[in-house]
Amino acid sequence: MISIKSIFSGPKAPPSRDLARERREWKLESDRWQHQRHVDRGYRIKWGYVAIAYLVEFMVIGASLWGAWLFAGVYSDGDWHAFYFMLLAPLVYAAVELCRVPLGILARTQRSHFVRGLAVLGIIFAAGVTTKSVSQLGEMMFHPRLMEAARTKTALKDAQADRATIGDRIKAADERVAQYTAELDQIEKRSSDNAQQLAGLPAQRCERVFGTNSKGRKYQNLKCVADPRVAALSAGVTKASADRAALIKSLEEARKARATLDPGAADRRVADAEQAYRNAVNRSQLHSFTAMVYGVDPIDVTESQVHAFLRIFVFLPAVCAAFASTILALCAVSTRRTFMDEDDLGAAVNPEAAPFMLDAIADALRSNPEPILPRAANATGAVIPMNRPAQGQQSLPGQTLPGQQTLPAAGAGA
């Protein structure tokens, strides 16, 4: 397919062979230099794996810091001093977590066993910090569903307790209504008696009084005398009316309280609370896995069983996340033995056997004092025949004499 770019760009010049040859030689020379450098150092680091390890480490650190930020925002209660104080420790933890990958590389590249031990100890310490941070994130992941399950379970317990005491509270409410009714009847009776007595009293007596004042003038007035029992009976009627009004109000409140005490309504509240708790438990992974392992209904699992699985689901992944990038960094380094670790021959020599080896070499030199020089090979370009005659016999090329010893064909490097 011809593109527009190829039309307007014109014919492409062929690559220069010299330039390609130089590039190839430069690449080969660079590879040989890198290989020799790795051989001299005794180890080779695969930086692609190290980059992946750092990427995993940065993801863990970023998630830990973001979780710490959200945690501080939720539990600082709006106090910005407390908010920033809660972020100081996660920053230190992040700096410590960043040391795990370099420590893993040091544990593989250092030759001193003491330094390797220190690096491994540092890896364990940093992994402990990472375990703490990641476990906090895991707990925050399960926290909302656990709190919802705990809230609905508390509501269920309250509904069950309310249903268990509904009979006693109904009995007490009935007794209170009966008491107020009896007191109201007594007040009604007392008020009626006072009214009857007050109505049976004679009317007050009135008479004219005549007299002369100090100035000698005559006067006359109308004087009425009431029965002394009227005041007492009137006060009794007034008090009975006030007591009756207060008692009627208390009786109405007692009857309303009794009307709310319905056993059927209590049973319905318990059923609704059980359904809400079951829904909350079904949305909780911890309750579901715990019920699956113990073979019980999710609503019947205990708090100890749930928290046992919480330790498994939180701490075990946290430990795995803490060592994952470190293991990747450890595997990114490949080591080999160099002249610093072994002799040039690649074998260890027992010091006790050295005198015997030296004596054998000295005897061989005494028996053959002249050095054996390698025979020079002349490149004549002649073809070596497949069947060569034995030493001391002549034959034509490609001819085999009767009874003649035939030697095998020579190799290319003969």
PDB file of C-alpha atoms in Angstrom, residues 102-275:
ATOM      1  CA  PRO A 102      17.922  -1.457  47.442  1.00  0.00           C
ATOM      2  CA  LEU A 103      18.415  -3.690  50.467  1.00  0.00           C
ATOM      3  CA  GLY A 104      17.339  -6.694  48.395  1.00  0.00           C
ATOM      4  CA  ILE A 105      19.912  -5.825  45.710  1.00  0.00           C
ATOM      5  CA  LEU A 106      22.614  -5.351  48.357  1.00  0.00           C
ATOM      6  CA  ALA A 107      21.803  -8.718  49.886  1.00  0.00           C
ATOM      7  CA  ARG A 108      22.595 -10.333  46.528  1.00  0.00           C
ATOM      8  CA  THR A 109      25.606  -8.305  45.410  1.00  0.00           C
ATOM      9  CA  GLN A 110      27.650  -7.896  48.602  1.00  0.00           C
ATOM     10  CA  ARG A 111      30.439 -10.415  49.182  1.00  0.00           C
ATOM     11  CA  SER A 112      30.664  -9.916  52.932  1.00  0.00           C
ATOM     12  CA  HIS A 113      28.362 -12.234  54.842  1.00  0.00           C
ATOM     13  CA  PHE A 114      28.100  -9.667  57.625  1.00  0.00           C
ATOM     14  CA  VAL A 115      26.861  -6.993  55.225  1.00  0.00           C
ATOM     15  CA  ARG A 116      24.438  -9.493  53.702  1.00  0.00           C
ATOM     16  CA  GLY A 117      23.102 -10.275  57.158  1.00  0.00           C
ATOM     17  CA  LEU A 118      22.589  -6.573  57.849  1.00  0.00           C
ATOM     18  CA  ALA A 119      20.771  -6.193  54.521  1.00  0.00           C
ATOM     19  CA  VAL A 120      18.486  -9.139  55.296  1.00  0.00           C
ATOM     20  CA  LEU A 121      17.797  -7.678  58.752  1.00  0.00           C
ATOM     21  CA  GLY A 122      16.920  -4.341  57.157  1.00  0.00           C
ATOM     22  CA  ILE A 123      14.586  -6.116  54.722  1.00  0.00           C
ATOM     23  CA  ILE A 124      12.779  -7.762  57.638  1.00  0.00           C
ATOM     24  CA  PHE A 125      12.426  -4.428  59.466  1.00  0.00           C
ATOM     25  CA  ALA A 126      11.157  -2.634  56.354  1.00  0.00           C
ATOM     26  CA  ALA A 127       8.769  -5.512  55.625  1.00  0.00           C
ATOM     27  CA  GLY A 128       7.372  -5.144  59.143  1.00  0.00           C
ATOM     28  CA  VAL A 129       6.634  -1.469  58.474  1.00  0.00           C
ATOM     29  CA  THR A 130       4.999  -2.336  55.143  1.00  0.00           C
ATOM     30  CA  THR A 131       2.937  -5.045  56.842  1.00  0.00           C
ATOM     31  CA  LYS A 132       1.621  -2.474  59.293  1.00  0.00           C
ATOM     32  CA  SER A 133       0.669   0.001  56.547  1.00  0.00           C
ATOM     33  CA  VAL A 134      -0.961  -2.571  54.262  1.00  0.00           C
ATOM     34  CA  SER A 135      -2.801  -4.239  57.165  1.00  0.00           C
ATOM     35  CA  GLN A 136      -4.275  -0.847  58.071  1.00  0.00           C
ATOM     36  CA  LEU A 137      -5.528  -0.521  54.492  1.00  0.00           C
ATOM     37  CA  GLY A 138      -7.026  -4.014  54.675  1.00  0.00           C
ATOM     38  CA  GLU A 139      -8.809  -3.240  57.928  1.00  0.00           C
ATOM     39  CA  MET A 140     -10.162   0.001  56.453  1.00  0.00           C
ATOM     40  CA  MET A 141     -11.479  -2.010  53.498  1.00  0.00           C
ATOM     41  CA  PHE A 142     -13.502  -4.356  55.755  1.00  0.00           C
ATOM     42  CA  HIS A 143     -14.389  -1.706  58.389  1.00  0.00           C
ATOM     43  CA  PRO A 144     -17.610  -0.249  56.853  1.00  0.00           C
ATOM     44  CA  ARG A 145     -19.250  -3.657  56.369  1.00  0.00           C
ATOM     45  CA  LEU A 146     -18.194  -4.831  59.811  1.00  0.00           C
ATOM     46  CA  MET A 147     -19.636  -1.677  61.380  1.00  0.00           C
ATOM     47  CA  GLU A 148     -22.890  -2.136  59.464  1.00  0.00           C
ATOM     48  CA  ALA A 149     -23.120  -5.731  60.658  1.00  0.00           C
ATOM     49  CA  ALA A 150     -22.383  -4.666  64.252  1.00  0.00           C
ATOM     50  CA  ARG A 151     -25.013  -1.894  64.120  1.00  0.00           C
ATOM     51  CA  THR A 152     -27.725  -4.179  62.777  1.00  0.00           C
ATOM     52  CA  LYS A 153     -26.808  -6.865  65.300  1.00  0.00           C
ATOM     53  CA  THR A 154     -27.202  -4.347  68.134  1.00  0.00           C
ATOM     54  CA  ALA A 155     -30.606  -3.351  66.746  1.00  0.00           C
ATOM     55  CA  LEU A 156     -31.581  -7.030  66.596  1.00  0.00           C
ATOM     56  CA  LYS A 157     -30.580  -7.572  70.226  1.00  0.00           C
ATOM     57  CA  ASP A 158     -32.601  -4.519  71.280  1.00  0.00           C
ATOM     58  CA  ALA A 159     -35.656  -5.793  69.400  1.00  0.00           C
ATOM     59  CA  GLN A 160     -35.318  -9.237  70.956  1.00  0.00           C
ATOM     60  CA  ALA A 161     -34.972  -7.732  74.440  1.00  0.00           C
ATOM     61  CA  ASP A 162     -38.029  -5.563  73.782  1.00  0.00           C
ATOM     62  CA  ARG A 163     -40.028  -8.617  72.745  1.00  0.00           C
ATOM     63  CA  ALA A 164     -38.855 -10.560  75.789  1.00  0.00           C
ATOM     64  CA  THR A 165     -40.141  -7.870  78.179  1.00  0.00           C
ATOM     65  CA  ILE A 166     -43.305  -6.945  76.306  1.00  0.00           C
ATOM     66  CA  GLY A 167     -45.490  -9.098  78.565  1.00  0.00           C
ATOM     67  CA  ASP A 168     -44.242  -7.521  81.793  1.00  0.00           C
ATOM     68  CA  ARG A 169     -44.572  -4.024  80.367  1.00  0.00           C
ATOM     69  CA  ILE A 170     -48.124  -4.728  79.198  1.00  0.00           C
ATOM     70  CA  LYS A 171     -49.019  -5.987  82.659  1.00  0.00           C
ATOM     71  CA  ALA A 172     -47.495  -2.905  84.308  1.00  0.00           C
ATOM     72  CA  ALA A 173     -49.327  -0.592  81.878  1.00  0.00           C
ATOM     73  CA  ASP A 174     -52.644  -2.323  82.570  1.00  0.00           C
ATOM     74  CA  GLU A 175     -52.099  -1.978  86.303  1.00  0.00           C
ATOM     75  CA  ARG A 176     -51.300   1.715  85.873  1.00  0.00           C
ATOM     76  CA  VAL A 177     -54.470   2.297  83.843  1.00  0.00           C
ATOM     77  CA  ALA A 178     -56.545   0.417  86.421  1.00  0.00           C
ATOM     78  CA  GLN A 179     -54.986   2.451  89.233  1.00  0.00           C
ATOM     79  CA  TYR A 180     -55.716   5.760  87.507  1.00  0.00           C
ATOM     80  CA  THR A 181     -59.258   4.618  86.748  1.00  0.00           C
ATOM     81  CA  ALA A 182     -59.871   3.678  90.389  1.00  0.00           C
ATOM     82  CA  GLU A 183     -58.472   6.992  91.618  1.00  0.00           C
ATOM     83  CA  LEU A 184     -60.620   8.851  89.111  1.00  0.00           C
ATOM     84  CA  ASP A 185     -63.699   7.008  90.346  1.00  0.00           C
ATOM     85  CA  GLN A 186     -62.838   7.945  93.938  1.00  0.00           C
ATOM     86  CA  ILE A 187     -62.394  11.587  92.980  1.00  0.00           C
ATOM     87  CA  GLU A 188     -65.669  11.563  91.070  1.00  0.00           C
ATOM     88  CA  LYS A 189     -67.438  10.064  94.074  1.00  0.00           C
ATOM     89  CA  ARG A 190     -65.905  12.568  96.510  1.00  0.00           C
ATOM     90  CA  SER A 191     -66.777  15.482  94.249  1.00  0.00           C
ATOM     91  CA  SER A 192     -70.337  14.214  93.895  1.00  0.00           C
ATOM     92  CA  ASP A 193     -70.717  13.855  97.681  1.00  0.00           C
ATOM     93  CA  ASN A 194     -69.420  17.368  98.282  1.00  0.00           C
ATOM     94  CA  ALA A 195     -71.801  18.743  95.675  1.00  0.00           C
ATOM     95  CA  GLN A 196     -74.754  16.939  97.241  1.00  0.00           C
ATOM     96  CA  GLN A 197     -73.849  18.170 100.722  1.00  0.00           C
ATOM     97  CA  LEU A 198     -73.361  21.672  99.415  1.00  0.00           C
ATOM     98  CA  ALA A 199     -76.756  21.554  97.726  1.00  0.00           C
ATOM     99  CA  GLY A 200     -78.427  20.261 100.914  1.00  0.00           C
ATOM    100  CA  LEU A 201     -77.263  23.159 103.068  1.00  0.00           C
ATOM    101  CA  PRO A 202     -79.849  25.894 103.868  1.00  0.00           C
ATOM    102  CA  ALA A 203     -79.550  29.204 102.170  1.00  0.00           C
ATOM    103  CA  GLN A 204     -77.921  32.070 104.015  1.00  0.00           C
ATOM    104  CA  ARG A 205     -80.097  34.174 106.355  1.00  0.00           C
ATOM    105  CA  CYS A 206     -80.369  37.921 105.703  1.00  0.00           C
ATOM    106  CA  GLU A 207     -81.905  40.562 108.105  1.00  0.00           C
ATOM    107  CA  ARG A 208     -82.071  44.356 108.324  1.00  0.00           C
ATOM    108  CA  VAL A 209     -79.996  46.100 110.943  1.00  0.00           C
ATOM    109  CA  PHE A 210     -81.034  49.581 112.204  1.00  0.00           C
ATOM    110  CA  GLY A 211     -78.879  52.034 114.128  1.00  0.00           C
ATOM    111  CA  THR A 212     -77.634  55.607 114.680  1.00  0.00           C
ATOM    112  CA  ASN A 213     -74.170  56.730 113.774  1.00  0.00           C
ATOM    113  CA  SER A 214     -71.898  59.124 115.688  1.00  0.00           C
ATOM    114  CA  LYS A 215     -73.474  62.135 114.066  1.00  0.00           C
ATOM    115  CA  GLY A 216     -76.885  61.154 115.257  1.00  0.00           C
ATOM    116  CA  ARG A 217     -78.137  60.037 111.925  1.00  0.00           C
ATOM    117  CA  LYS A 218     -80.102  56.812 111.599  1.00  0.00           C
ATOM    118  CA  TYR A 219     -79.025  54.064 109.149  1.00  0.00           C
ATOM    119  CA  GLN A 220     -80.135  50.589 108.113  1.00  0.00           C
ATOM    120  CA  ASN A 221     -78.195  47.733 106.407  1.00  0.00           C
ATOM    121  CA  LEU A 222     -78.878  44.226 105.093  1.00  0.00           C
ATOM    122  CA  LYS A 223     -76.779  41.630 106.941  1.00  0.00           C
ATOM    123  CA  CYS A 224     -76.527  38.031 105.579  1.00  0.00           C
ATOM    124  CA  VAL A 225     -75.157  35.154 107.633  1.00  0.00           C
ATOM    125  CA  ALA A 226     -73.929  32.029 105.673  1.00  0.00           C
ATOM    126  CA  ASP A 227     -73.552  28.455 106.915  1.00  0.00           C
ATOM    127  CA  PRO A 228     -69.903  27.837 107.972  1.00  0.00           C
ATOM    128  CA  ARG A 229     -69.951  24.415 106.182  1.00  0.00           C
ATOM    129  CA  VAL A 230     -70.334  26.072 102.775  1.00  0.00           C
ATOM    130  CA  ALA A 231     -66.702  27.266 102.579  1.00  0.00           C
ATOM    131  CA  ALA A 232     -65.263  23.857 103.426  1.00  0.00           C
ATOM    132  CA  LEU A 233     -67.504  22.043 100.978  1.00  0.00           C
ATOM    133  CA  SER A 234     -66.751  24.578  98.224  1.00  0.00           C
ATOM    134  CA  ALA A 235     -63.000  24.154  98.746  1.00  0.00           C
ATOM    135  CA  GLY A 236     -63.413  20.373  98.587  1.00  0.00           C
ATOM    136  CA  VAL A 237     -65.329  20.618  95.310  1.00  0.00           C
ATOM    137  CA  THR A 238     -62.649  22.901  93.778  1.00  0.00           C
ATOM    138  CA  LYS A 239     -59.798  20.593  94.834  1.00  0.00           C
ATOM    139  CA  ALA A 240     -61.651  17.561  93.525  1.00  0.00           C
ATOM    140  CA  SER A 241     -62.104  19.275  90.146  1.00  0.00           C
ATOM    141  CA  ALA A 242     -58.359  20.052  89.907  1.00  0.00           C
ATOM    142  CA  ASP A 243     -57.374  16.521  90.937  1.00  0.00           C
ATOM    143  CA  ARG A 244     -59.838  15.110  88.464  1.00  0.00           C
ATOM    144  CA  ALA A 245     -58.346  17.122  85.565  1.00  0.00           C
ATOM    145  CA  ALA A 246     -54.766  16.024  86.413  1.00  0.00           C
ATOM    146  CA  LEU A 247     -55.815  12.424  86.843  1.00  0.00           C
ATOM    147  CA  ILE A 248     -57.690  12.417  83.529  1.00  0.00           C
ATOM    148  CA  LYS A 249     -54.511  13.636  81.786  1.00  0.00           C
ATOM    149  CA  SER A 250     -52.393  10.915  83.438  1.00  0.00           C
ATOM    150  CA  LEU A 251     -54.981   8.297  82.538  1.00  0.00           C
ATOM    151  CA  GLU A 252     -54.917   9.343  78.879  1.00  0.00           C
ATOM    152  CA  GLU A 253     -51.116   9.109  78.790  1.00  0.00           C
ATOM    153  CA  ALA A 254     -51.212   5.677  80.429  1.00  0.00           C
ATOM    154  CA  ARG A 255     -53.768   4.463  77.888  1.00  0.00           C
ATOM    155  CA  LYS A 256     -51.616   5.767  74.996  1.00  0.00           C
ATOM    156  CA  ALA A 257     -48.554   4.006  76.418  1.00  0.00           C
ATOM    157  CA  ARG A 258     -50.561   0.819  76.741  1.00  0.00           C
ATOM    158  CA  ALA A 259     -51.746   1.107  73.155  1.00  0.00           C
ATOM    159  CA  THR A 260     -48.138   1.117  71.908  1.00  0.00           C
ATOM    160  CA  LEU A 261     -47.401  -2.170  73.672  1.00  0.00           C
ATOM    161  CA  ASP A 262     -48.415  -4.607  70.959  1.00  0.00           C
ATOM    162  CA  PRO A 263     -46.882  -8.134  70.941  1.00  0.00           C
ATOM    163  CA  GLY A 264     -47.488  -8.393  67.213  1.00  0.00           C
ATOM    164  CA  ALA A 265     -45.614  -5.154  66.571  1.00  0.00           C
ATOM    165  CA  ALA A 266     -42.720  -6.411  68.715  1.00  0.00           C
ATOM    166  CA  ASP A 267     -42.574  -9.617  66.674  1.00  0.00           C
ATOM    167  CA  ARG A 268     -42.564  -7.595  63.447  1.00  0.00           C
ATOM    168  CA  ARG A 269     -39.710  -5.403  64.717  1.00  0.00           C
ATOM    169  CA  VAL A 270     -37.689  -8.513  65.563  1.00  0.00           C
ATOM    170  CA  ALA A 271     -38.323  -9.945  62.105  1.00  0.00           C
ATOM    171  CA  ASP A 272     -37.301  -6.681  60.422  1.00  0.00           C
ATOM    172  CA  ALA A 273     -34.148  -6.466  62.549  1.00  0.00           C
ATOM    173  CA  GLU A 274     -33.234 -10.058  61.683  1.00  0.00           C
ATOM    174  CA  GLN A 275     -33.684  -9.356  57.979  1.00  0.00           C
TER     175      GLN A 275
END
